PDB file of C-alpha atoms in Angstrom:
ATOM      1  CA  MET A   1       0.000   0.000   0.000  1.00 79.00           C
ATOM      2  CA  ARG A   2       1.592   3.254  -1.170  1.00 91.00           C
ATOM      3  CA  GLU A   3       0.422   6.835  -0.711  1.00 95.00           C
ATOM      4  CA  GLU A   4       1.937   9.777  -2.547  1.00 96.00           C
ATOM      5  CA  GLY A   5       1.278  13.484  -2.664  1.00 97.00           C
ATOM      6  CA  TYR A   6       2.649  16.979  -2.179  1.00 98.00           C
ATOM      7  CA  ILE A   7       3.391  19.042   0.924  1.00 98.00           C
ATOM      8  CA  GLU A   8       3.628  22.829   0.975  1.00 98.00           C
ATOM      9  CA  VAL A   9       6.988  23.972   2.352  1.00 98.00           C
ATOM     10  CA  THR A  10       8.891  27.243   2.297  1.00 97.00           C
ATOM     11  CA  GLY A  11       9.465  27.967  -1.393  1.00 98.00           C
ATOM     12  CA  GLY A  12       7.146  25.439  -3.041  1.00 98.00           C
ATOM     13  CA  ARG A  13       5.715  21.923  -2.941  1.00 98.00           C
ATOM     14  CA  VAL A  14       7.623  18.773  -2.014  1.00 98.00           C
ATOM     15  CA  TRP A  15       6.642  15.345  -3.401  1.00 98.00           C
ATOM     16  CA  TYR A  16       6.560  12.406  -0.988  1.00 98.00           C
ATOM     17  CA  GLN A  17       5.537   8.768  -0.860  1.00 98.00           C
ATOM     18  CA  ILE A  18       4.666   6.539   2.113  1.00 98.00           C
ATOM     19  CA  PHE A  19       4.773   2.745   2.138  1.00 97.00           C
ATOM     20  CA  ASN A  20       2.828   0.691   4.720  1.00 96.00           C
ATOM     21  CA  LYS A  21       1.242   3.827   6.156  1.00 94.00           C
ATOM     22  CA  ASN A  22      -1.173   1.988   8.445  1.00 93.00           C
ATOM     23  CA  SER A  23       1.504   0.126  10.414  1.00 95.00           C
ATOM     24  CA  LYS A  24       1.602   1.082  14.086  1.00 95.00           C
ATOM     25  CA  ALA A  25       5.422   0.780  14.226  1.00 96.00           C
ATOM     26  CA  THR A  26       7.616   3.880  14.333  1.00 98.00           C
ATOM     27  CA  PRO A  27       8.142   5.137  10.761  1.00 98.00           C
ATOM     28  CA  VAL A  28      11.513   5.755   9.140  1.00 98.00           C
ATOM     29  CA  ILE A  29      11.955   8.782   6.893  1.00 98.00           C
ATOM     30  CA  ILE A  30      14.717   8.827   4.274  1.00 98.00           C
ATOM     31  CA  LEU A  31      16.836  11.909   3.492  1.00 98.00           C
ATOM     32  CA  HIS A  32      18.475  11.592   0.079  1.00 98.00           C
ATOM     33  CA  GLY A  33      21.877  12.813  -1.047  1.00 96.00           C
ATOM     34  CA  GLY A  34      23.024  15.671  -3.245  1.00 94.00           C
ATOM     35  CA  PRO A  35      22.432  18.453  -2.550  1.00 97.00           C
ATOM     36  CA  GLY A  36      20.079  18.449  -5.521  1.00 96.00           C
ATOM     37  CA  SER A  37      19.731  14.707  -6.167  1.00 95.00           C
ATOM     38  CA  SER A  38      16.489  12.833  -5.419  1.00 95.00           C
ATOM     39  CA  SER A  39      15.001   9.910  -3.537  1.00 96.00           C
ATOM     40  CA  TYR A  40      14.851   7.887  -6.769  1.00 94.00           C
ATOM     41  CA  SER A  41      17.971   5.759  -6.214  1.00 90.00           C
ATOM     42  CA  LEU A  42      16.919   5.042  -2.613  1.00 94.00           C
ATOM     43  CA  GLU A  43      13.502   3.617  -3.474  1.00 93.00           C
ATOM     44  CA  GLY A  44      14.826   0.110  -2.793  1.00 94.00           C
ATOM     45  CA  LEU A  45      14.673   1.055   0.898  1.00 97.00           C
ATOM     46  CA  GLN A  46      10.900   0.715   0.688  1.00 96.00           C
ATOM     47  CA  ALA A  47      11.670  -2.946   1.521  1.00 97.00           C
ATOM     48  CA  LEU A  48      11.913  -1.786   5.138  1.00 98.00           C
ATOM     49  CA  GLU A  49       8.103  -1.499   5.008  1.00 97.00           C
ATOM     50  CA  LYS A  50       7.760  -5.114   6.138  1.00 96.00           C
ATOM     51  CA  ASP A  51       8.333  -3.794   9.675  1.00 96.00           C
ATOM     52  CA  ARG A  52       7.176  -0.166   9.583  1.00 98.00           C
ATOM     53  CA  PRO A  53       6.015   2.805   7.487  1.00 98.00           C
ATOM     54  CA  VAL A  54       8.730   4.092   5.127  1.00 98.00           C
ATOM     55  CA  ILE A  55       8.652   7.687   3.876  1.00 98.00           C
ATOM     56  CA  LEU A  56      10.702   9.007   0.981  1.00 98.00           C
ATOM     57  CA  TYR A  57      10.557  12.533  -0.375  1.00 98.00           C
ATOM     58  CA  ASP A  58      12.345  14.653  -2.964  1.00 98.00           C
ATOM     59  CA  GLN A  59      13.803  17.772  -1.422  1.00 98.00           C
ATOM     60  CA  LEU A  60      12.601  21.037  -2.948  1.00 98.00           C
ATOM     61  CA  GLY A  61      14.181  21.829  -6.294  1.00 98.00           C
ATOM     62  CA  CYS A  62      14.791  18.261  -7.470  1.00 97.00           C
ATOM     63  CA  GLY A  63      13.130  14.971  -8.306  1.00 95.00           C
ATOM     64  CA  ARG A  64       9.363  15.261  -8.562  1.00 96.00           C
ATOM     65  CA  SER A  65       9.161  18.299  -6.292  1.00 98.00           C
ATOM     66  CA  ASP A  66       8.721  21.888  -7.459  1.00 98.00           C
ATOM     67  CA  ARG A  67      11.752  23.604  -8.974  1.00 97.00           C
ATOM     68  CA  PRO A  68      11.550  27.257  -7.974  1.00 97.00           C
ATOM     69  CA  SER A  69      13.997  29.715  -9.532  1.00 96.00           C
ATOM     70  CA  ASP A  70      14.760  31.549  -6.260  1.00 97.00           C
ATOM     71  CA  THR A  71      18.384  30.592  -5.589  1.00 97.00           C
ATOM     72  CA  SER A  72      18.254  32.004  -2.040  1.00 97.00           C
ATOM     73  CA  LEU A  73      16.323  28.823  -1.123  1.00 98.00           C
ATOM     74  CA  TRP A  74      19.392  26.630  -1.537  1.00 98.00           C
ATOM     75  CA  LYS A  75      20.881  26.730   1.940  1.00 98.00           C
ATOM     76  CA  LEU A  76      21.095  24.240   4.777  1.00 98.00           C
ATOM     77  CA  ASP A  77      18.847  26.093   7.221  1.00 98.00           C
ATOM     78  CA  ARG A  78      15.938  26.120   4.744  1.00 98.00           C
ATOM     79  CA  PHE A  79      16.293  22.371   4.108  1.00 98.00           C
ATOM     80  CA  VAL A  80      16.229  21.824   7.897  1.00 98.00           C
ATOM     81  CA  GLU A  81      13.073  23.943   8.074  1.00 98.00           C
ATOM     82  CA  GLU A  82      11.605  21.945   5.160  1.00 98.00           C
ATOM     83  CA  PHE A  83      12.180  18.664   6.979  1.00 98.00           C
ATOM     84  CA  ALA A  84      10.446  20.012  10.092  1.00 98.00           C
ATOM     85  CA  GLN A  85       7.494  21.102   7.920  1.00 98.00           C
ATOM     86  CA  ILE A  86       7.248  17.630   6.378  1.00 98.00           C
ATOM     87  CA  ARG A  87       7.269  15.953   9.790  1.00 98.00           C
ATOM     88  CA  GLU A  88       4.494  18.271  10.939  1.00 98.00           C
ATOM     89  CA  ALA A  89       2.384  17.793   7.813  1.00 98.00           C
ATOM     90  CA  LEU A  90       2.628  13.992   8.035  1.00 97.00           C
ATOM     91  CA  GLN A  91       2.102  14.045  11.824  1.00 96.00           C
ATOM     92  CA  LEU A  92       5.270  12.106  12.522  1.00 97.00           C
ATOM     93  CA  ASP A  93       5.321  12.491  16.298  1.00 97.00           C
ATOM     94  CA  GLU A  94       7.916   9.736  16.635  1.00 98.00           C
ATOM     95  CA  VAL A  95      10.317   8.918  13.826  1.00 98.00           C
ATOM     96  CA  HIS A  96      13.550   7.221  12.841  1.00 98.00           C
ATOM     97  CA  ILE A  97      15.717   9.213  10.413  1.00 98.00           C
ATOM     98  CA  LEU A  98      17.932   7.650   7.743  1.00 98.00           C
ATOM     99  CA  GLY A  99      20.166  10.083   5.869  1.00 98.00           C
ATOM    100  CA  HIS A 100      22.556   9.225   3.064  1.00 98.00           C
ATOM    101  CA  SER A 101      25.560  11.388   2.065  1.00 98.00           C
ATOM    102  CA  TRP A 102      24.333  15.025   1.997  1.00 98.00           C
ATOM    103  CA  GLY A 103      21.226  13.620   3.699  1.00 98.00           C
ATOM    104  CA  THR A 104      23.426  13.000   6.762  1.00 98.00           C
ATOM    105  CA  THR A 105      24.460  16.672   6.756  1.00 98.00           C
ATOM    106  CA  LEU A 106      20.771  17.545   6.800  1.00 98.00           C
ATOM    107  CA  ALA A 107      19.924  14.887   9.416  1.00 98.00           C
ATOM    108  CA  ALA A 108      22.667  16.033  11.788  1.00 98.00           C
ATOM    109  CA  ALA A 109      21.797  19.717  11.383  1.00 98.00           C
ATOM    110  CA  TYR A 110      18.148  18.886  12.070  1.00 98.00           C
ATOM    111  CA  CYS A 111      18.965  16.808  15.158  1.00 98.00           C
ATOM    112  CA  LEU A 112      21.068  19.656  16.514  1.00 98.00           C
ATOM    113  CA  THR A 113      17.914  21.827  16.622  1.00 97.00           C
ATOM    114  CA  LYS A 114      16.864  19.402  19.422  1.00 97.00           C
ATOM    115  CA  PRO A 115      13.522  18.260  17.979  1.00 97.00           C
ATOM    116  CA  SER A 116      11.310  15.926  20.004  1.00 97.00           C
ATOM    117  CA  GLY A 117      10.386  12.400  18.987  1.00 98.00           C
ATOM    118  CA  VAL A 118      13.536  11.336  17.113  1.00 98.00           C
ATOM    119  CA  LYS A 119      14.008   7.726  18.250  1.00 98.00           C
ATOM    120  CA  SER A 120      17.182   7.038  16.266  1.00 98.00           C
ATOM    121  CA  VAL A 121      19.348   8.307  13.420  1.00 98.00           C
ATOM    122  CA  ILE A 122      21.154   6.320  10.740  1.00 98.00           C
ATOM    123  CA  LEU A 123      23.964   8.212   9.021  1.00 98.00           C
ATOM    124  CA  SER A 124      24.867   6.322   5.839  1.00 98.00           C
ATOM    125  CA  SER A 125      28.124   7.432   4.166  1.00 98.00           C
ATOM    126  CA  PRO A 126      28.189  10.570   6.289  1.00 98.00           C
ATOM    127  CA  CYS A 127      29.369  14.050   5.359  1.00 98.00           C
ATOM    128  CA  LEU A 128      29.543  15.860   8.689  1.00 98.00           C
ATOM    129  CA  SER A 129      32.539  18.063   7.933  1.00 98.00           C
ATOM    130  CA  ALA A 130      33.030  19.653   4.524  1.00 97.00           C
ATOM    131  CA  PRO A 131      36.735  20.376   5.161  1.00 97.00           C
ATOM    132  CA  ARG A 132      37.341  16.772   6.225  1.00 97.00           C
ATOM    133  CA  TRP A 133      35.422  15.475   3.175  1.00 97.00           C
ATOM    134  CA  GLU A 134      37.647  17.584   0.940  1.00 94.00           C
ATOM    135  CA  GLN A 135      40.778  16.190   2.616  1.00 96.00           C
ATOM    136  CA  ASP A 136      39.499  12.615   2.259  1.00 97.00           C
ATOM    137  CA  GLN A 137      38.863  13.069  -1.475  1.00 95.00           C
ATOM    138  CA  ALA A 138      42.400  14.421  -1.919  1.00 94.00           C
ATOM    139  CA  GLU A 139      43.674  11.187  -0.334  1.00 95.00           C
ATOM    140  CA  ASN A 140      41.301   9.021  -2.372  1.00 96.00           C
ATOM    141  CA  LEU A 141      42.486  10.697  -5.554  1.00 94.00           C
ATOM    142  CA  LYS A 142      46.055   9.532  -4.848  1.00 95.00           C
ATOM    143  CA  MET A 143      44.885   5.909  -5.216  1.00 95.00           C
ATOM    144  CA  LEU A 144      43.922   6.405  -8.880  1.00 95.00           C
ATOM    145  CA  PRO A 145      46.242   6.213 -11.930  1.00 96.00           C
ATOM    146  CA  ILE A 146      48.441   9.275 -12.255  1.00 96.00           C
ATOM    147  CA  ASP A 147      46.828  10.428 -15.518  1.00 94.00           C
ATOM    148  CA  ILE A 148      43.391  10.465 -13.871  1.00 94.00           C
ATOM    149  CA  GLN A 149      44.788  12.411 -10.920  1.00 94.00           C
ATOM    150  CA  GLU A 150      46.417  14.961 -13.210  1.00 93.00           C
ATOM    151  CA  THR A 151      43.296  15.439 -15.350  1.00 94.00           C
ATOM    152  CA  ILE A 152      41.060  16.033 -12.314  1.00 92.00           C
ATOM    153  CA  THR A 153      43.551  18.403 -10.678  1.00 91.00           C
ATOM    154  CA  ARG A 154      44.171  20.372 -13.883  1.00 93.00           C
ATOM    155  CA  CYS A 155      40.487  20.732 -14.746  1.00 90.00           C
ATOM    156  CA  GLU A 156      39.767  21.901 -11.200  1.00 88.00           C
ATOM    157  CA  GLU A 157      42.522  24.515 -11.411  1.00 86.00           C
ATOM    158  CA  GLU A 158      41.516  25.688 -14.888  1.00 88.00           C
ATOM    159  CA  GLY A 159      37.789  25.742 -14.130  1.00 86.00           C
ATOM    160  CA  THR A 160      37.015  23.222 -16.883  1.00 88.00           C
ATOM    161  CA  THR A 161      35.009  20.776 -14.763  1.00 87.00           C
ATOM    162  CA  ASP A 162      32.280  20.723 -17.424  1.00 87.00           C
ATOM    163  CA  SER A 163      34.711  19.328 -20.043  1.00 91.00           C
ATOM    164  CA  GLU A 164      34.402  15.828 -21.496  1.00 92.00           C
ATOM    165  CA  GLU A 165      37.865  14.822 -20.253  1.00 93.00           C
ATOM    166  CA  PHE A 166      36.936  15.798 -16.687  1.00 93.00           C
ATOM    167  CA  LYS A 167      33.703  13.808 -16.948  1.00 91.00           C
ATOM    168  CA  ALA A 168      35.647  10.783 -18.213  1.00 93.00           C
ATOM    169  CA  ALA A 169      38.115  11.066 -15.325  1.00 94.00           C
ATOM    170  CA  ILE A 170      35.250  11.363 -12.824  1.00 92.00           C
ATOM    171  CA  GLN A 171      33.770   8.152 -14.244  1.00 90.00           C
ATOM    172  CA  GLU A 172      36.988   6.394 -13.248  1.00 92.00           C
ATOM    173  CA  PHE A 173      36.844   7.916  -9.762  1.00 94.00           C
ATOM    174  CA  ASN A 174      33.198   6.867  -9.438  1.00 92.00           C
ATOM    175  CA  LYS A 175      33.966   3.239 -10.359  1.00 92.00           C
ATOM    176  CA  VAL A 176      36.270   3.022  -7.338  1.00 94.00           C
ATOM    177  CA  PHE A 177      34.713   5.299  -4.715  1.00 95.00           C
ATOM    178  CA  VAL A 178      31.015   5.763  -5.604  1.00 94.00           C
ATOM    179  CA  CYS A 179      29.560   2.563  -7.089  1.00 91.00           C
ATOM    180  CA  ARG A 180      31.628  -0.570  -7.660  1.00 90.00           C
ATOM    181  CA  VAL A 181      28.763  -2.480  -9.304  1.00 85.00           C
ATOM    182  CA  GLN A 182      29.262  -1.429 -12.891  1.00 68.00           C
ATOM    183  CA  ALA A 183      27.070  -2.029 -15.875  1.00 55.00           C
ATOM    184  CA  GLU A 184      28.440  -0.267 -18.915  1.00 52.00           C
ATOM    185  CA  PRO A 185      28.736   2.608 -18.516  1.00 52.00           C
ATOM    186  CA  ASP A 186      26.248   2.942 -15.629  1.00 56.00           C
ATOM    187  CA  PRO A 187      23.439   0.894 -14.108  1.00 59.00           C
ATOM    188  CA  GLU A 188      20.221   1.816 -15.951  1.00 68.00           C
ATOM    189  CA  TRP A 189      18.575   3.282 -12.855  1.00 63.00           C
ATOM    190  CA  VAL A 190      21.621   5.536 -12.284  1.00 65.00           C
ATOM    191  CA  LYS A 191      21.049   6.999 -15.746  1.00 69.00           C
ATOM    192  CA  LYS A 192      17.358   7.526 -15.049  1.00 73.00           C
ATOM    193  CA  GLY A 193      18.094   9.046 -11.664  1.00 72.00           C
ATOM    194  CA  ALA A 194      20.376  11.626 -13.270  1.00 75.00           C
ATOM    195  CA  GLY A 195      17.295  13.176 -14.874  1.00 80.00           C
ATOM    196  CA  TYR A 196      15.859  13.915 -11.446  1.00 91.00           C
ATOM    197  CA  ARG A 197      18.889  15.932 -10.321  1.00 92.00           C
ATOM    198  CA  ASN A 198      19.203  19.689 -10.163  1.00 95.00           C
ATOM    199  CA  PRO A 199      22.904  20.532 -10.709  1.00 93.00           C
ATOM    200  CA  GLU A 200      22.293  24.195  -9.843  1.00 96.00           C
ATOM    201  CA  ILE A 201      21.566  23.314  -6.209  1.00 97.00           C
ATOM    202  CA  TYR A 202      24.703  21.172  -5.986  1.00 96.00           C
ATOM    203  CA  ASN A 203      26.794  23.956  -7.509  1.00 94.00           C
ATOM    204  CA  ILE A 204      25.426  26.662  -5.184  1.00 97.00           C
ATOM    205  CA  MET A 205      25.724  24.591  -2.015  1.00 98.00           C
ATOM    206  CA  TRP A 206      28.764  22.430  -2.745  1.00 96.00           C
ATOM    207  CA  GLY A 207      30.588  23.518  -5.901  1.00 92.00           C
ATOM    208  CA  PRO A 208      31.560  22.235  -9.349  1.00 88.00           C
ATOM    209  CA  SER A 209      32.858  18.860  -8.114  1.00 87.00           C
ATOM    210  CA  GLU A 210      33.371  16.562  -5.122  1.00 86.00           C
ATOM    211  CA  PHE A 211      36.982  17.621  -4.700  1.00 88.00           C
ATOM    212  CA  SER A 212      36.785  21.270  -3.701  1.00 86.00           C
ATOM    213  CA  VAL A 213      33.960  22.772  -1.696  1.00 93.00           C
ATOM    214  CA  LYS A 214      33.272  26.245  -3.050  1.00 93.00           C
ATOM    215  CA  GLY A 215      29.576  26.575  -2.214  1.00 96.00           C
ATOM    216  CA  ASN A 216      27.788  27.752   0.920  1.00 97.00           C
ATOM    217  CA  LEU A 217      28.548  24.467   2.730  1.00 98.00           C
ATOM    218  CA  LYS A 218      32.282  25.200   2.505  1.00 97.00           C
ATOM    219  CA  TYR A 219      32.697  25.690   6.251  1.00 97.00           C
ATOM    220  CA  PHE A 220      30.071  23.230   7.459  1.00 98.00           C
ATOM    221  CA  ASP A 221      31.486  21.100  10.272  1.00 98.00           C
ATOM    222  CA  CYS A 222      29.353  19.767  13.113  1.00 98.00           C
ATOM    223  CA  THR A 223      31.902  17.379  14.609  1.00 97.00           C
ATOM    224  CA  ASN A 224      32.318  19.467  17.758  1.00 97.00           C
ATOM    225  CA  ARG A 225      28.560  19.146  18.418  1.00 98.00           C
ATOM    226  CA  LEU A 226      28.018  15.459  17.641  1.00 98.00           C
ATOM    227  CA  ASN A 227      28.109  14.705  21.382  1.00 97.00           C
ATOM    228  CA  GLU A 228      24.752  16.535  21.581  1.00 97.00           C
ATOM    229  CA  ILE A 229      23.011  13.794  19.574  1.00 97.00           C
ATOM    230  CA  SER A 230      21.747  11.600  22.389  1.00 94.00           C
ATOM    231  CA  CYS A 231      19.526   9.068  20.591  1.00 97.00           C
ATOM    232  CA  PRO A 232      20.919   5.760  19.265  1.00 98.00           C
ATOM    233  CA  THR A 233      22.901   6.577  16.123  1.00 98.00           C
ATOM    234  CA  LEU A 234      24.209   4.134  13.524  1.00 98.00           C
ATOM    235  CA  PHE A 235      27.084   5.213  11.264  1.00 98.00           C
ATOM    236  CA  THR A 236      27.702   3.133   8.138  1.00 98.00           C
ATOM    237  CA  CYS A 237      29.903   3.336   5.063  1.00 98.00           C
ATOM    238  CA  GLY A 238      31.471   1.187   2.379  1.00 98.00           C
ATOM    239  CA  ARG A 239      35.045  -0.060   2.656  1.00 98.00           C
ATOM    240  CA  TYR A 240      35.927   2.016  -0.441  1.00 97.00           C
ATOM    241  CA  ASP A 241      33.574   4.916   0.286  1.00 97.00           C
ATOM    242  CA  GLU A 242      34.166   8.599  -0.402  1.00 96.00           C
ATOM    243  CA  ALA A 243      32.957   8.829   3.187  1.00 98.00           C
ATOM    244  CA  THR A 244      36.005   6.922   4.375  1.00 98.00           C
ATOM    245  CA  PRO A 245      35.798   4.257   7.101  1.00 98.00           C
ATOM    246  CA  GLU A 246      38.365   6.246   9.098  1.00 98.00           C
ATOM    247  CA  SER A 247      36.253   9.415   9.125  1.00 98.00           C
ATOM    248  CA  THR A 248      32.983   7.532   9.626  1.00 98.00           C
ATOM    249  CA  GLU A 249      34.353   5.618  12.616  1.00 98.00           C
ATOM    250  CA  TYR A 250      35.751   8.863  14.045  1.00 98.00           C
ATOM    251  CA  PHE A 251      32.321  10.516  13.795  1.00 98.00           C
ATOM    252  CA  SER A 252      30.702   7.515  15.492  1.00 98.00           C
ATOM    253  CA  SER A 253      33.152   7.805  18.395  1.00 98.00           C
ATOM    254  CA  LEU A 254      31.898  11.337  19.119  1.00 98.00           C
ATOM    255  CA  VAL A 255      28.247  10.326  19.644  1.00 97.00           C
ATOM    256  CA  PRO A 256      27.310   8.936  23.097  1.00 95.00           C
ATOM    257  CA  ASN A 257      25.184   6.130  21.586  1.00 91.00           C
ATOM    258  CA  GLY A 258      27.114   5.747  18.334  1.00 95.00           C
ATOM    259  CA  GLN A 259      27.507   2.433  16.487  1.00 97.00           C
ATOM    260  CA  PHE A 260      29.640   1.762  13.398  1.00 98.00           C
ATOM    261  CA  HIS A 261      29.332  -0.678  10.499  1.00 98.00           C
ATOM    262  CA  VAL A 262      31.360  -1.129   7.291  1.00 98.00           C
ATOM    263  CA  TYR A 263      30.007  -2.805   4.143  1.00 98.00           C
ATOM    264  CA  GLU A 264      33.092  -4.645   2.971  1.00 97.00           C
ATOM    265  CA  ASN A 265      32.277  -4.800  -0.756  1.00 96.00           C
ATOM    266  CA  SER A 266      30.841  -1.316  -1.252  1.00 96.00           C
ATOM    267  CA  ALA A 267      31.827   2.220  -2.052  1.00 96.00           C
ATOM    268  CA  HIS A 268      29.352   5.107  -1.576  1.00 96.00           C
ATOM    269  CA  MET A 269      26.159   3.275  -2.566  1.00 95.00           C
ATOM    270  CA  ALA A 270      25.999   0.280  -0.236  1.00 97.00           C
ATOM    271  CA  TYR A 271      22.194   0.411  -0.379  1.00 96.00           C
ATOM    272  CA  PHE A 272      22.606  -0.719  -4.015  1.00 92.00           C
ATOM    273  CA  GLU A 273      25.978  -2.506  -3.988  1.00 93.00           C
ATOM    274  CA  GLU A 274      25.142  -4.716  -0.979  1.00 95.00           C
ATOM    275  CA  LYS A 275      21.400  -4.185  -0.759  1.00 95.00           C
ATOM    276  CA  GLU A 276      20.562  -7.284   1.286  1.00 97.00           C
ATOM    277  CA  GLU A 277      23.178  -6.564   3.948  1.00 98.00           C
ATOM    278  CA  PHE A 278      22.218  -2.887   4.025  1.00 98.00           C
ATOM    279  CA  LEU A 279      18.558  -3.733   4.633  1.00 98.00           C
ATOM    280  CA  GLN A 280      19.515  -6.334   7.240  1.00 98.00           C
ATOM    281  CA  VAL A 281      21.812  -4.012   9.195  1.00 98.00           C
ATOM    282  CA  VAL A 282      19.384  -1.081   9.091  1.00 98.00           C
ATOM    283  CA  GLY A 283      16.333  -3.244   9.808  1.00 98.00           C
ATOM    284  CA  ASP A 284      17.977  -4.940  12.793  1.00 98.00           C
ATOM    285  CA  PHE A 285      19.135  -1.613  14.211  1.00 98.00           C
ATOM    286  CA  LEU A 286      15.640  -0.120  13.973  1.00 98.00           C
ATOM    287  CA  LYS A 287      14.001  -3.161  15.565  1.00 97.00           C
ATOM    288  CA  THR A 288      16.533  -3.133  18.406  1.00 97.00           C
ATOM    289  CA  VAL A 289      15.833   0.537  19.116  1.00 97.00           C
ATOM    290  CA  ASP A 290      12.072  -0.057  19.012  1.00 96.00           C
ATOM    291  CA  SER A 291      12.318  -2.972  21.439  1.00 92.00           C
ATOM    292  CA  LYS A 292      13.892  -0.878  24.183  1.00 84.00           C
TER     293      LYS A 292
END
């Protein structure tokens, strides 16, 4: 049983869908990556509905949500406000939150507003410090062939990140650190998902590429406040993730009720690369929290 619709938020309407709405168990709401991607690639997480309601939504400006032209909307605080508005509209008095990638930035920022009724948080491939993310990508880059390294570095310096040679080099980076399950050249759903993205939001908030943060998230770093997140919190990443195991484990050590899990055969998209294990780990964590 699936319900879908739109919710009015600051700046426009957000599209959402709910699976297993009538279950009495605590729902889990999914925060997708980006900024400016969509919930499309995460729809496999609807499988969690066997135990509880599952809510996915496309953040304003991307996916099936409205795409307003007001660029002042693309800032973290408004996305935090949007999430609060969605919770209120759907009457989610108690909720689990699962954020992936940029969705973890949003989840952490939201939790630090000290909202009531958050039973647990799952931070999948977390980005909780933009400066640290940038440093990690510089280290990841060193593991690639020298010609790929040089192309990425040169295009960054010259401002030619929209060139075909940069895109080809990024494909090589992505095969190692983003998704290691490769159809040629991309899984079909990855191609389809690209159509739901809004690159303008990514560019304004992050920048032209993963490697240098030039947008308004440039100085985002909540590591010194992670100890304020008191609910059970699960940190996960892939062994070869952009969100490195070292950084992810470090973040987990800063949260009083932090747990840490690595998907050994994944990069940044463990929910696709090791879907069964991802669902098992997340499902077990949620059931354990609910049983307490």
